[in-house]
mmCIF file with all atom_site columns, C-alpha atoms in Angstrom:
data_model
loop_
_atom_site.group_PDB
_atom_site.id
_atom_site.type_symbol
_atom_site.label_atom_id
_atom_site.label_alt_id
_atom_site.label_comp_id
_atom_site.label_asym_id
_atom_site.label_entity_id
_atom_site.label_seq_id
_atom_site.pdbx_PDB_ins_code
_atom_site.Cartn_x
_atom_site.Cartn_y
_atom_site.Cartn_z
_atom_site.occupancy
_atom_site.B_iso_or_equiv
_atom_site.pdbx_formal_charge
_atom_site.auth_seq_id
_atom_site.auth_comp_id
_atom_site.auth_asym_id
_atom_site.auth_atom_id
_atom_site.pdbx_PDB_model_num
ATOM 1   C CA . MET A 1 1   ? -42.284 -5.778  10.123 1.00 0.00 ? 1   MET A CA 1
ATOM 2   C CA . THR A 1 2   ? -40.833 -3.934  7.171  1.00 0.00 ? 2   THR A CA 1
ATOM 3   C CA . VAL A 1 3   ? -37.115 -3.501  7.527  1.00 0.00 ? 3   VAL A CA 1
ATOM 4   C CA . ILE A 1 4   ? -34.633 -2.126  5.066  1.00 0.00 ? 4   ILE A CA 1
ATOM 5   C CA . ASP A 1 5   ? -31.226 -3.746  5.278  1.00 0.00 ? 5   ASP A CA 1
ATOM 6   C CA . LEU A 1 6   ? -28.509 -1.255  4.396  1.00 0.00 ? 6   LEU A CA 1
ATOM 7   C CA . SER A 1 7   ? -25.630 -3.598  5.268  1.00 0.00 ? 7   SER A CA 1
ATOM 8   C CA . ASP A 1 8   ? -24.487 -4.150  1.678  1.00 0.00 ? 8   ASP A CA 1
ATOM 9   C CA . GLN A 1 9   ? -24.475 -0.427  0.879  1.00 0.00 ? 9   GLN A CA 1
ATOM 10  C CA . LEU A 1 10  ? -22.613 0.376   4.106  1.00 0.00 ? 10  LEU A CA 1
ATOM 11  C CA . ASP A 1 11  ? -20.077 -2.380  3.446  1.00 0.00 ? 11  ASP A CA 1
ATOM 12  C CA . ASP A 1 12  ? -19.518 -0.991  -0.045 1.00 0.00 ? 12  ASP A CA 1
ATOM 13  C CA . ILE A 1 13  ? -18.884 2.499   1.329  1.00 0.00 ? 13  ILE A CA 1
ATOM 14  C CA . ARG A 1 14  ? -16.522 1.140   3.982  1.00 0.00 ? 14  ARG A CA 1
ATOM 15  C CA . SER A 1 15  ? -14.588 -0.822  1.353  1.00 0.00 ? 15  SER A CA 1
ATOM 16  C CA . ARG A 1 16  ? -14.098 2.253   -0.841 1.00 0.00 ? 16  ARG A CA 1
ATOM 17  C CA . TYR A 1 17  ? -12.956 4.494   2.013  1.00 0.00 ? 17  TYR A CA 1
ATOM 18  C CA . PRO A 1 18  ? -10.278 2.760   4.131  1.00 0.00 ? 18  PRO A CA 1
ATOM 19  C CA . GLU A 1 19  ? -10.703 5.383   6.863  1.00 0.00 ? 19  GLU A CA 1
ATOM 20  C CA . TYR A 1 20  ? -14.449 5.801   6.370  1.00 0.00 ? 20  TYR A CA 1
ATOM 21  C CA . TRP A 1 21  ? -15.016 6.967   9.934  1.00 0.00 ? 21  TRP A CA 1
ATOM 22  C CA . ARG A 1 22  ? -13.197 10.217  9.179  1.00 0.00 ? 22  ARG A CA 1
ATOM 23  C CA . SER A 1 23  ? -13.991 10.614  5.500  1.00 0.00 ? 23  SER A CA 1
ATOM 24  C CA . ASP A 1 24  ? -16.319 13.469  4.564  1.00 0.00 ? 24  ASP A CA 1
ATOM 25  C CA . GLU A 1 25  ? -17.070 11.736  1.273  1.00 0.00 ? 25  GLU A CA 1
ATOM 26  C CA . ALA A 1 26  ? -18.105 8.506   3.014  1.00 0.00 ? 26  ALA A CA 1
ATOM 27  C CA . GLN A 1 27  ? -20.241 10.519  5.436  1.00 0.00 ? 27  GLN A CA 1
ATOM 28  C CA . HIS A 1 28  ? -22.036 12.250  2.553  1.00 0.00 ? 28  HIS A CA 1
ATOM 29  C CA . GLU A 1 29  ? -22.732 8.933   0.817  1.00 0.00 ? 29  GLU A CA 1
ATOM 30  C CA . VAL A 1 30  ? -24.145 7.412   3.989  1.00 0.00 ? 30  VAL A CA 1
ATOM 31  C CA . GLN A 1 31  ? -26.284 10.476  4.631  1.00 0.00 ? 31  GLN A CA 1
ATOM 32  C CA . ALA A 1 32  ? -27.624 10.128  1.085  1.00 0.00 ? 32  ALA A CA 1
ATOM 33  C CA . LEU A 1 33  ? -28.792 6.578   1.928  1.00 0.00 ? 33  LEU A CA 1
ATOM 34  C CA . TRP A 1 34  ? -30.906 8.188   4.662  1.00 0.00 ? 34  TRP A CA 1
ATOM 35  C CA . ALA A 1 35  ? -32.260 10.865  2.270  1.00 0.00 ? 35  ALA A CA 1
ATOM 36  C CA . GLY A 1 36  ? -29.855 13.545  3.477  1.00 0.00 ? 36  GLY A CA 1
ATOM 37  C CA . ALA A 1 37  ? -30.652 13.163  7.168  1.00 0.00 ? 37  ALA A CA 1
ATOM 38  C CA . GLU A 1 38  ? -29.150 15.807  9.429  1.00 0.00 ? 38  GLU A CA 1
ATOM 39  C CA . CYS A 1 39  ? -26.373 14.386  11.562 1.00 0.00 ? 39  CYS A CA 1
ATOM 40  C CA . ASN A 1 40  ? -23.204 15.422  13.314 1.00 0.00 ? 40  ASN A CA 1
ATOM 41  C CA . ASP A 1 41  ? -19.726 14.736  11.948 1.00 0.00 ? 41  ASP A CA 1
ATOM 42  C CA . CYS A 1 42  ? -19.798 11.223  13.476 1.00 0.00 ? 42  CYS A CA 1
ATOM 43  C CA . GLY A 1 43  ? -23.045 10.330  11.707 1.00 0.00 ? 43  GLY A CA 1
ATOM 44  C CA . VAL A 1 44  ? -25.286 10.612  14.787 1.00 0.00 ? 44  VAL A CA 1
ATOM 45  C CA . PHE A 1 45  ? -28.730 11.952  13.957 1.00 0.00 ? 45  PHE A CA 1
ATOM 46  C CA . GLU A 1 46  ? -29.267 15.503  15.186 1.00 0.00 ? 46  GLU A CA 1
ATOM 47  C CA . ARG A 1 47  ? -32.748 14.869  16.536 1.00 0.00 ? 47  ARG A CA 1
ATOM 48  C CA . ASP A 1 48  ? -34.141 11.792  18.168 1.00 0.00 ? 48  ASP A CA 1
ATOM 49  C CA . GLU A 1 49  ? -36.966 10.578  20.365 1.00 0.00 ? 49  GLU A CA 1
ATOM 50  C CA . ILE A 1 50  ? -36.253 8.686   23.559 1.00 0.00 ? 50  ILE A CA 1
ATOM 51  C CA . ILE A 1 51  ? -38.611 6.128   25.062 1.00 0.00 ? 51  ILE A CA 1
ATOM 52  C CA . LEU A 1 52  ? -37.592 5.441   28.654 1.00 0.00 ? 52  LEU A CA 1
ATOM 53  C CA . ILE A 1 53  ? -38.765 2.249   30.346 1.00 0.00 ? 53  ILE A CA 1
ATOM 54  C CA . GLU A 1 54  ? -37.999 2.067   34.055 1.00 0.00 ? 54  GLU A CA 1
ATOM 55  C CA . LEU A 1 55  ? -38.296 -0.793  36.501 1.00 0.00 ? 55  LEU A CA 1
ATOM 56  C CA . ASP A 1 56  ? -40.576 0.166   39.380 1.00 0.00 ? 56  ASP A CA 1
ATOM 57  C CA . GLY A 1 57  ? -38.758 0.295   42.678 1.00 0.00 ? 57  GLY A CA 1
ATOM 58  C CA . GLN A 1 58  ? -35.274 0.106   41.150 1.00 0.00 ? 58  GLN A CA 1
ATOM 59  C CA . LYS A 1 59  ? -33.799 3.507   40.291 1.00 0.00 ? 59  LYS A CA 1
ATOM 60  C CA . SER A 1 60  ? -30.785 2.059   38.535 1.00 0.00 ? 60  SER A CA 1
ATOM 61  C CA . TRP A 1 61  ? -32.631 -0.391  36.252 1.00 0.00 ? 61  TRP A CA 1
ATOM 62  C CA . TYR A 1 62  ? -33.972 1.022   32.993 1.00 0.00 ? 62  TYR A CA 1
ATOM 63  C CA . GLY A 1 63  ? -33.739 0.864   29.245 1.00 0.00 ? 63  GLY A CA 1
ATOM 64  C CA . GLU A 1 64  ? -34.103 3.395   26.475 1.00 0.00 ? 64  GLU A CA 1
ATOM 65  C CA . VAL A 1 65  ? -35.068 3.116   22.843 1.00 0.00 ? 65  VAL A CA 1
ATOM 66  C CA . ARG A 1 66  ? -33.723 6.055   20.889 1.00 0.00 ? 66  ARG A CA 1
ATOM 67  C CA . MET A 1 67  ? -35.240 6.685   17.471 1.00 0.00 ? 67  MET A CA 1
ATOM 68  C CA . ALA A 1 68  ? -34.519 9.147   14.723 1.00 0.00 ? 68  ALA A CA 1
ATOM 69  C CA . VAL A 1 69  ? -36.529 9.704   11.571 1.00 0.00 ? 69  VAL A CA 1
ATOM 70  C CA . ALA A 1 70  ? -34.884 10.498  8.248  1.00 0.00 ? 70  ALA A CA 1
ATOM 71  C CA . PRO A 1 71  ? -36.524 12.782  5.655  1.00 0.00 ? 71  PRO A CA 1
ATOM 72  C CA . ASN A 1 72  ? -37.637 9.679   3.709  1.00 0.00 ? 72  ASN A CA 1
ATOM 73  C CA . GLY A 1 73  ? -39.578 8.393   6.737  1.00 0.00 ? 73  GLY A CA 1
ATOM 74  C CA . TRP A 1 74  ? -37.094 5.675   7.658  1.00 0.00 ? 74  TRP A CA 1
ATOM 75  C CA . HIS A 1 75  ? -36.509 5.160   11.369 1.00 0.00 ? 75  HIS A CA 1
ATOM 76  C CA . ALA A 1 76  ? -33.128 4.369   12.889 1.00 0.00 ? 76  ALA A CA 1
ATOM 77  C CA . ILE A 1 77  ? -32.894 2.970   16.406 1.00 0.00 ? 77  ILE A CA 1
ATOM 78  C CA . ALA A 1 78  ? -30.335 2.504   19.106 1.00 0.00 ? 78  ALA A CA 1
ATOM 79  C CA . THR A 1 79  ? -30.726 1.345   22.686 1.00 0.00 ? 79  THR A CA 1
ATOM 80  C CA . SER A 1 80  ? -29.229 2.142   26.044 1.00 0.00 ? 80  SER A CA 1
ATOM 81  C CA . HIS A 1 81  ? -29.543 0.112   29.227 1.00 0.00 ? 81  HIS A CA 1
ATOM 82  C CA . TRP A 1 82  ? -28.584 0.416   32.867 1.00 0.00 ? 82  TRP A CA 1
ATOM 83  C CA . TYR A 1 83  ? -28.632 -1.984  35.764 1.00 0.00 ? 83  TYR A CA 1
ATOM 84  C CA . GLY A 1 84  ? -27.029 -2.195  39.206 1.00 0.00 ? 84  GLY A CA 1
ATOM 85  C CA . GLN A 1 85  ? -23.595 -3.226  37.971 1.00 0.00 ? 85  GLN A CA 1
ATOM 86  C CA . GLY A 1 86  ? -23.297 -1.549  34.594 1.00 0.00 ? 86  GLY A CA 1
ATOM 87  C CA . GLY A 1 87  ? -24.895 -0.525  31.376 1.00 0.00 ? 87  GLY A CA 1
ATOM 88  C CA . GLY A 1 88  ? -24.210 0.704   27.900 1.00 0.00 ? 88  GLY A CA 1
ATOM 89  C CA . GLY A 1 89  ? -25.727 2.144   24.806 1.00 0.00 ? 89  GLY A CA 1
ATOM 90  C CA . SER A 1 90  ? -25.438 4.262   21.728 1.00 0.00 ? 90  SER A CA 1
ATOM 91  C CA . ALA A 1 91  ? -27.275 6.857   19.667 1.00 0.00 ? 91  ALA A CA 1
ATOM 92  C CA . PRO A 1 92  ? -29.062 6.398   16.326 1.00 0.00 ? 92  PRO A CA 1
ATOM 93  C CA . SER A 1 93  ? -26.668 6.943   13.446 1.00 0.00 ? 93  SER A CA 1
ATOM 94  C CA . VAL A 1 94  ? -26.665 7.015   9.678  1.00 0.00 ? 94  VAL A CA 1
ATOM 95  C CA . TRP A 1 95  ? -24.248 4.073   10.010 1.00 0.00 ? 95  TRP A CA 1
ATOM 96  C CA . THR A 1 96  ? -27.102 2.003   11.473 1.00 0.00 ? 96  THR A CA 1
ATOM 97  C CA . PRO A 1 97  ? -27.483 -0.987  9.129  1.00 0.00 ? 97  PRO A CA 1
ATOM 98  C CA . ILE A 1 98  ? -31.247 -1.436  9.544  1.00 0.00 ? 98  ILE A CA 1
ATOM 99  C CA . ALA A 1 99  ? -34.018 1.065   8.829  1.00 0.00 ? 99  ALA A CA 1
ATOM 100 C CA . TYR A 1 100 ? -37.679 0.632   9.804  1.00 0.00 ? 100 TYR A CA 1
ATOM 101 C CA . THR A 1 101 ? -40.528 2.070   7.785  1.00 0.00 ? 101 THR A CA 1
ATOM 102 C CA . THR A 1 102 ? -42.795 2.888   10.731 1.00 0.00 ? 102 THR A CA 1
ATOM 103 C CA . ARG A 1 103 ? -42.383 4.163   14.260 1.00 0.00 ? 103 ARG A CA 1
ATOM 104 C CA . ASP A 1 104 ? -44.230 1.144   15.672 1.00 0.00 ? 104 ASP A CA 1
ATOM 105 C CA . GLU A 1 105 ? -41.807 -1.252  13.959 1.00 0.00 ? 105 GLU A CA 1
ATOM 106 C CA . ALA A 1 106 ? -38.849 0.742   15.275 1.00 0.00 ? 106 ALA A CA 1
ATOM 107 C CA . VAL A 1 107 ? -40.203 0.719   18.837 1.00 0.00 ? 107 VAL A CA 1
ATOM 108 C CA . ALA A 1 108 ? -40.858 -3.033  18.684 1.00 0.00 ? 108 ALA A CA 1
ATOM 109 C CA . ALA A 1 109 ? -37.345 -3.702  17.372 1.00 0.00 ? 109 ALA A CA 1
ATOM 110 C CA . GLY A 1 110 ? -35.798 -1.539  20.082 1.00 0.00 ? 110 GLY A CA 1
ATOM 111 C CA . ILE A 1 111 ? -37.761 -3.205  22.878 1.00 0.00 ? 111 ILE A CA 1
ATOM 112 C CA . THR A 1 112 ? -36.888 -6.639  21.489 1.00 0.00 ? 112 THR A CA 1
ATOM 113 C CA . LYS A 1 113 ? -33.216 -5.663  21.503 1.00 0.00 ? 113 LYS A CA 1
ATOM 114 C CA . LEU A 1 114 ? -33.481 -4.485  25.129 1.00 0.00 ? 114 LEU A CA 1
ATOM 115 C CA . ILE A 1 115 ? -35.147 -7.770  26.125 1.00 0.00 ? 115 ILE A CA 1
ATOM 116 C CA . ALA A 1 116 ? -32.215 -9.684  24.644 1.00 0.00 ? 116 ALA A CA 1
ATOM 117 C CA . THR A 1 117 ? -29.777 -7.418  26.472 1.00 0.00 ? 117 THR A CA 1
ATOM 118 C CA . PHE A 1 118 ? -31.455 -7.942  29.837 1.00 0.00 ? 118 PHE A CA 1
ATOM 119 C CA . GLU A 1 119 ? -31.656 -11.705 29.189 1.00 0.00 ? 119 GLU A CA 1
ATOM 120 C CA . GLY A 1 120 ? -27.875 -11.580 29.007 1.00 0.00 ? 120 GLY A CA 1
ATOM 121 C CA . VAL A 1 121 ? -27.770 -9.711  32.326 1.00 0.00 ? 121 VAL A CA 1
ATOM 122 C CA . ARG A 1 122 ? -30.144 -12.274 33.844 1.00 0.00 ? 122 ARG A CA 1
ATOM 123 C CA . ASP A 1 123 ? -28.130 -15.239 32.589 1.00 0.00 ? 123 ASP A CA 1
ATOM 124 C CA . TRP A 1 124 ? -24.687 -13.865 33.475 1.00 0.00 ? 124 TRP A CA 1
ATOM 125 C CA . LYS A 1 125 ? -22.520 -16.620 34.972 1.00 0.00 ? 125 LYS A CA 1
ATOM 126 C CA . GLY A 1 126 ? -19.776 -14.412 36.411 1.00 0.00 ? 126 GLY A CA 1
ATOM 127 C CA . SER A 1 127 ? -19.683 -12.517 39.673 1.00 0.00 ? 127 SER A CA 1
ATOM 128 C CA . ALA A 1 128 ? -22.944 -10.629 40.228 1.00 0.00 ? 128 ALA A CA 1
ATOM 129 C CA . PRO A 1 129 ? -25.175 -9.549  43.106 1.00 0.00 ? 129 PRO A CA 1
ATOM 130 C CA . ALA A 1 130 ? -27.440 -12.315 44.413 1.00 0.00 ? 130 ALA A CA 1
ATOM 131 C CA . ASN A 1 131 ? -30.611 -10.572 43.208 1.00 0.00 ? 131 ASN A CA 1
ATOM 132 C CA . GLN A 1 132 ? -29.366 -9.599  39.733 1.00 0.00 ? 132 GLN A CA 1
ATOM 133 C CA . SER A 1 133 ? -31.029 -12.512 37.951 1.00 0.00 ? 133 SER A CA 1
ATOM 134 C CA . SER A 1 134 ? -34.440 -11.952 39.558 1.00 0.00 ? 134 SER A CA 1
ATOM 135 C CA . VAL A 1 135 ? -34.354 -8.181  39.055 1.00 0.00 ? 135 VAL A CA 1
ATOM 136 C CA . ALA A 1 136 ? -33.291 -8.659  35.422 1.00 0.00 ? 136 ALA A CA 1
ATOM 137 C CA . GLN A 1 137 ? -36.239 -11.023 34.951 1.00 0.00 ? 137 GLN A CA 1
ATOM 138 C CA . ARG A 1 138 ? -38.574 -8.331  36.329 1.00 0.00 ? 138 ARG A CA 1
ATOM 139 C CA . MET A 1 139 ? -37.072 -5.874  33.846 1.00 0.00 ? 139 MET A CA 1
ATOM 140 C CA . ILE A 1 140 ? -37.643 -8.356  31.008 1.00 0.00 ? 140 ILE A CA 1
ATOM 141 C CA . GLU A 1 141 ? -41.279 -8.746  32.080 1.00 0.00 ? 141 GLU A CA 1
ATOM 142 C CA . THR A 1 142 ? -41.656 -4.951  32.221 1.00 0.00 ? 142 THR A CA 1
ATOM 143 C CA . LEU A 1 143 ? -40.279 -4.653  28.692 1.00 0.00 ? 143 LEU A CA 1
ATOM 144 C CA . LYS A 1 144 ? -42.531 -7.443  27.393 1.00 0.00 ? 144 LYS A CA 1
ATOM 145 C CA . ALA A 1 145 ? -45.551 -5.749  28.968 1.00 0.00 ? 145 ALA A CA 1
ATOM 146 C CA . TYR A 1 146 ? -44.595 -2.457  27.310 1.00 0.00 ? 146 TYR A CA 1
ATOM 147 C CA . LEU A 1 147 ? -44.200 -4.231  23.975 1.00 0.00 ? 147 LEU A CA 1
ATOM 148 C CA . SER A 1 148 ? -47.549 -5.969  24.349 1.00 0.00 ? 148 SER A CA 1
ATOM 149 C CA . GLN A 1 149 ? -49.256 -2.713  25.323 1.00 0.00 ? 149 GLN A CA 1
ATOM 150 C CA . SER A 1 150 ? -47.784 -0.800  22.378 1.00 0.00 ? 150 SER A CA 1
ATOM 151 C CA . ARG A 1 151 ? -48.879 -3.551  19.957 1.00 0.00 ? 151 ARG A CA 1
ATOM 152 C CA . GLN A 1 152 ? -52.416 -3.554  21.357 1.00 0.00 ? 152 GLN A CA 1
ATOM 153 C CA . LEU A 1 153 ? -52.689 0.208   20.951 1.00 0.00 ? 153 LEU A CA 1
ATOM 154 C CA . THR A 1 154 ? -51.882 -0.103  17.251 1.00 0.00 ? 154 THR A CA 1
ATOM 155 C CA . LEU A 1 155 ? -54.888 -2.390  16.769 1.00 0.00 ? 155 LEU A CA 1
ATOM 156 C CA . PHE A 1 156 ? -57.362 0.405   17.483 1.00 0.00 ? 156 PHE A CA 1
#
């Protein structure tokens, strides 16, 4: 997997602009890292692709990988997830610290992130429905199958 770590550049920009989140200058510098990618005033890419992975038989269990492609071909990802008791997520942004050079790498990274998220749901020790752990495990298996299938397709 070819990843581009932008953490140092982002940290530098943040250090030079104490209120970077509302600085037009900081926004322009970050956009330049992503080859002038189109984004809104919060740095969220204007266009993205969403891969939705649902758990059969459970309407409220699913995950999304959201990807955006910059003019230089770099891919930014973000994930969203939902389950019976909650969920969360975000959108791809020019403030994303990692870029991927191919779509396949971005998809694999997003699915891997979702697997880790649902492992946390599965392993939750607090108050949860009795079936949460087993349903989360099914979701993890669904995600792993998707990941395996997408990797096999790239071999041909």
